Short mmCIF file of C-alpha atoms in Angstrom, two decimals:
data_model
loop_
_atom_site.label_atom_id
_atom_site.label_comp_id
_atom_site.label_asym_id
_atom_site.label_seq_id
_atom_site.Cartn_x
_atom_site.Cartn_y
_atom_site.Cartn_z
CA UNK A 1 3.50 -124.45 -22.68
CA UNK A 2 5.18 -124.41 -19.12
CA UNK A 3 8.66 -124.05 -20.57
CA UNK A 4 7.12 -120.81 -22.54
CA UNK A 5 5.63 -119.60 -18.90
CA UNK A 6 8.71 -119.75 -17.35
CA UNK A 7 10.78 -118.22 -19.93
CA UNK A 8 8.28 -115.40 -20.14
CA UNK A 9 8.89 -115.18 -15.97
CA UNK A 10 12.41 -115.06 -16.13
CA UNK A 11 12.54 -112.12 -18.74
CA UNK A 12 9.94 -110.44 -16.88
CA UNK A 13 11.87 -110.27 -13.71
CA UNK A 14 15.05 -109.29 -15.79
CA UNK A 15 13.02 -106.64 -16.95
CA UNK A 16 12.45 -105.12 -13.42
CA UNK A 17 15.91 -105.74 -12.52
CA UNK A 18 16.76 -103.47 -15.80
CA UNK A 19 14.33 -100.80 -14.92
CA UNK A 20 15.11 -100.55 -11.31
CA UNK A 21 18.84 -100.37 -11.81
CA UNK A 22 17.97 -97.39 -14.58
CA UNK A 23 15.78 -95.73 -11.76
CA UNK A 24 18.99 -96.00 -9.39
CA UNK A 25 21.12 -94.26 -12.47
CA UNK A 26 18.80 -91.77 -13.16
CA UNK A 27 18.14 -90.99 -9.20
CA UNK A 28 22.23 -91.18 -8.98
CA UNK A 29 22.48 -88.38 -12.01
CA UNK A 30 20.29 -86.01 -10.10
CA UNK A 31 21.62 -86.14 -6.93
CA UNK A 32 25.39 -85.49 -8.57
CA UNK A 33 24.19 -82.90 -10.60
CA UNK A 34 22.82 -81.18 -7.58
CA UNK A 35 26.24 -81.85 -6.24
CA UNK A 36 27.99 -80.62 -8.92
CA UNK A 37 26.43 -77.35 -9.24
CA UNK A 38 26.43 -76.37 -5.08
CA UNK A 39 30.12 -77.37 -5.27
CA UNK A 40 30.87 -75.28 -8.43
CA UNK A 41 28.65 -72.41 -6.64
CA UNK A 42 30.71 -72.50 -3.41
CA UNK A 43 34.01 -72.57 -5.68
CA UNK A 44 33.30 -69.69 -7.58
CA UNK A 45 31.95 -67.99 -4.32
CA UNK A 46 35.25 -68.72 -2.54
CA UNK A 47 37.28 -67.47 -5.64
CA UNK A 48 35.13 -64.13 -6.13
CA UNK A 49 35.36 -63.42 -2.51
CA UNK A 50 39.36 -63.75 -2.33
CA UNK A 51 39.80 -61.74 -5.36
CA UNK A 52 36.88 -59.43 -3.69
CA UNK A 53 36.26 -58.27 -7.35
CA UNK A 54 34.28 -55.45 -7.20
CA UNK A 55 30.38 -55.22 -8.12
CA UNK A 56 30.69 -59.03 -7.66
CA UNK A 57 31.84 -60.58 -4.36
CA UNK A 58 29.22 -58.59 -2.08
CA UNK A 59 26.11 -60.45 -4.23
CA UNK A 60 24.85 -63.97 -4.77
CA UNK A 61 26.51 -65.69 -7.28
CA UNK A 62 24.73 -68.97 -8.31
CA UNK A 63 25.26 -71.51 -11.02
CA UNK A 64 21.86 -72.37 -13.17
CA UNK A 65 21.15 -75.91 -13.18
CA UNK A 66 19.75 -75.83 -16.68
CA UNK A 67 22.73 -74.43 -18.73
CA UNK A 68 25.62 -74.49 -15.73
CA UNK A 69 26.09 -70.69 -16.48
CA UNK A 70 26.62 -67.93 -13.53
CA UNK A 71 24.07 -65.57 -12.53
CA UNK A 72 24.81 -62.80 -9.98
CA UNK A 73 21.68 -61.96 -7.92
CA UNK A 74 19.72 -63.77 -10.49
CA UNK A 75 20.73 -62.02 -13.24
CA UNK A 76 22.90 -62.26 -16.16
CA UNK A 77 27.03 -62.39 -15.76
CA UNK A 78 27.18 -60.57 -18.92
CA UNK A 79 25.61 -57.28 -17.01
CA UNK A 80 29.01 -57.11 -14.52
CA UNK A 81 29.78 -53.19 -14.77
CA UNK A 82 33.45 -53.38 -17.10
CA UNK A 83 35.02 -55.64 -19.16
CA UNK A 84 37.87 -56.09 -16.51
CA UNK A 85 35.55 -57.44 -14.22
CA UNK A 86 33.82 -59.52 -16.99
CA UNK A 87 37.70 -61.08 -17.25
CA UNK A 88 37.86 -61.46 -13.46
CA UNK A 89 34.56 -63.34 -12.84
CA UNK A 90 34.47 -65.40 -16.00
CA UNK A 91 38.55 -66.58 -15.45
CA UNK A 92 37.09 -67.24 -11.63
CA UNK A 93 34.27 -69.00 -13.24
CA UNK A 94 36.77 -71.67 -15.19
CA UNK A 95 39.21 -71.79 -12.46
CA UNK A 96 35.97 -72.95 -10.01
CA UNK A 97 35.27 -75.23 -12.82
CA UNK A 98 38.50 -76.50 -13.21
CA UNK A 99 38.58 -76.96 -9.38
CA UNK A 100 35.09 -78.98 -9.45
CA UNK A 101 36.12 -81.09 -11.97
CA UNK A 102 39.08 -82.49 -9.48
CA UNK A 103 36.09 -83.20 -6.56
CA UNK A 104 34.10 -85.35 -9.29
CA UNK A 105 36.18 -88.15 -10.92
CA UNK A 106 33.51 -89.50 -13.32
CA UNK A 107 33.71 -85.92 -16.00
CA UNK A 108 34.85 -85.24 -19.01
CA UNK A 109 36.75 -81.90 -18.34
CA UNK A 110 40.32 -82.19 -19.70
CA UNK A 111 41.99 -80.39 -16.78
CA UNK A 112 43.49 -77.58 -19.15
CA UNK A 113 42.92 -74.12 -19.26
CA UNK A 114 44.15 -71.08 -21.22
CA UNK A 115 44.08 -67.91 -19.44
CA UNK A 116 44.52 -64.94 -22.45
CA UNK A 117 45.41 -61.76 -21.62
CA UNK A 118 44.40 -61.30 -18.21
CA UNK A 119 45.64 -57.61 -17.83
CA UNK A 120 43.96 -56.59 -21.14
CA UNK A 121 40.56 -55.27 -20.08
CA UNK A 122 41.49 -54.34 -16.40
CA UNK A 123 41.91 -50.77 -15.82
CA UNK A 124 43.89 -49.27 -13.07
CA UNK A 125 40.40 -48.30 -11.24
CA UNK A 126 40.04 -52.27 -10.78
CA UNK A 127 43.51 -52.98 -9.50
CA UNK A 128 45.22 -49.86 -8.48
CA UNK A 129 48.13 -51.59 -6.83
CA UNK A 130 47.93 -55.05 -9.14
CA UNK A 131 46.76 -57.08 -5.71
CA UNK A 132 43.73 -58.65 -7.90
CA UNK A 133 45.98 -59.88 -10.53
CA UNK A 134 48.40 -61.31 -8.37
CA UNK A 135 45.59 -63.19 -6.28
CA UNK A 136 44.62 -64.17 -9.71
CA UNK A 137 47.92 -65.78 -10.02
CA UNK A 138 48.09 -67.36 -6.73
CA UNK A 139 44.78 -69.15 -7.22
CA UNK A 140 46.01 -70.35 -10.47
CA UNK A 141 49.55 -71.59 -8.90
CA UNK A 142 47.63 -72.96 -6.12
CA UNK A 143 45.68 -75.34 -8.58
CA UNK A 144 48.40 -76.42 -10.16
CA UNK A 145 50.48 -76.95 -7.30
CA UNK A 146 47.56 -78.86 -5.66
CA UNK A 147 46.89 -81.55 -8.91
CA UNK A 148 49.50 -83.27 -10.79
CA UNK A 149 47.50 -83.92 -13.97
CA UNK A 150 46.46 -80.26 -14.79
CA UNK A 151 47.91 -77.84 -17.33
CA UNK A 152 47.06 -74.11 -17.42
CA UNK A 153 48.77 -72.22 -20.04
CA UNK A 154 48.69 -68.23 -19.19
CA UNK A 155 49.29 -65.92 -22.16
CA UNK A 156 50.20 -62.14 -20.58
CA UNK A 157 52.24 -59.46 -21.21
CA UNK A 158 53.02 -58.82 -17.32
CA UNK A 159 53.54 -61.40 -14.96
CA UNK A 160 53.98 -60.91 -10.95
CA UNK A 161 57.51 -61.32 -9.75
CA UNK A 162 56.92 -64.29 -7.78
CA UNK A 163 55.33 -66.27 -11.08
CA UNK A 164 58.67 -64.91 -13.02
CA UNK A 165 61.10 -65.91 -9.81
CA UNK A 166 59.64 -69.46 -9.82
CA UNK A 167 61.54 -72.10 -11.52
CA UNK A 168 59.39 -75.22 -11.10
CA UNK A 169 56.95 -73.31 -13.78
CA UNK A 170 57.58 -73.27 -17.36
CA UNK A 171 58.01 -69.88 -19.08
CA UNK A 172 58.26 -69.04 -22.78
CA UNK A 173 58.92 -65.20 -23.76
CA UNK A 174 58.31 -63.99 -26.83
CA UNK A 175 59.36 -60.26 -27.94
CA UNK A 176 59.19 -58.42 -31.02
CA UNK A 177 62.97 -57.34 -32.32
CA UNK A 178 64.09 -55.24 -35.25
CA UNK A 179 60.87 -55.21 -36.54
CA UNK A 180 60.69 -59.42 -36.30
CA UNK A 181 58.69 -61.34 -33.91
CA UNK A 182 60.00 -64.45 -32.24
CA UNK A 183 56.77 -65.48 -31.11
CA UNK A 184 54.60 -68.70 -31.78
CA UNK A 185 52.68 -66.76 -34.52
CA UNK A 186 54.36 -65.03 -37.12
CA UNK A 187 53.53 -61.39 -38.27
CA UNK A 188 54.33 -61.24 -41.80
#
């Protein structure tokens, strides 16, 4: 009977230790989630400020802790006034997520981003001198240069000269000649 009581006491101590460990992990998870959200918010606001995205950079941009999506002045980021501004805003968000992933080592972000057609929805009203686009590419290049284990693929018809002239970057150029495409996707 004493052996059973000793064994019961041992299991009871183990259970308490495991419960304590679970509580510690849960508490750490809550703190880390807050840290991630705060870091992501700071990174996103810094990028938006650097780019001076019209209708956005003067507003309060936050990250919703329930779904990790950005909001502008408490409203949906989808309410940004134009397609071009939405592109700038969402690319800023993806770059902020990428930068945040480098600050927190235990995460599942693949450190891989594909950005397609930054220019596509951008009107001349939104970037008369292409400075916003150039700042975007400088930010992308900065992230690329600061981290070895990152891959950023940008697909666009217009690249800034400093990107074209950078011999460290791999660039592929696809064109359509004589009615035939030499790109990655055949147009039959």
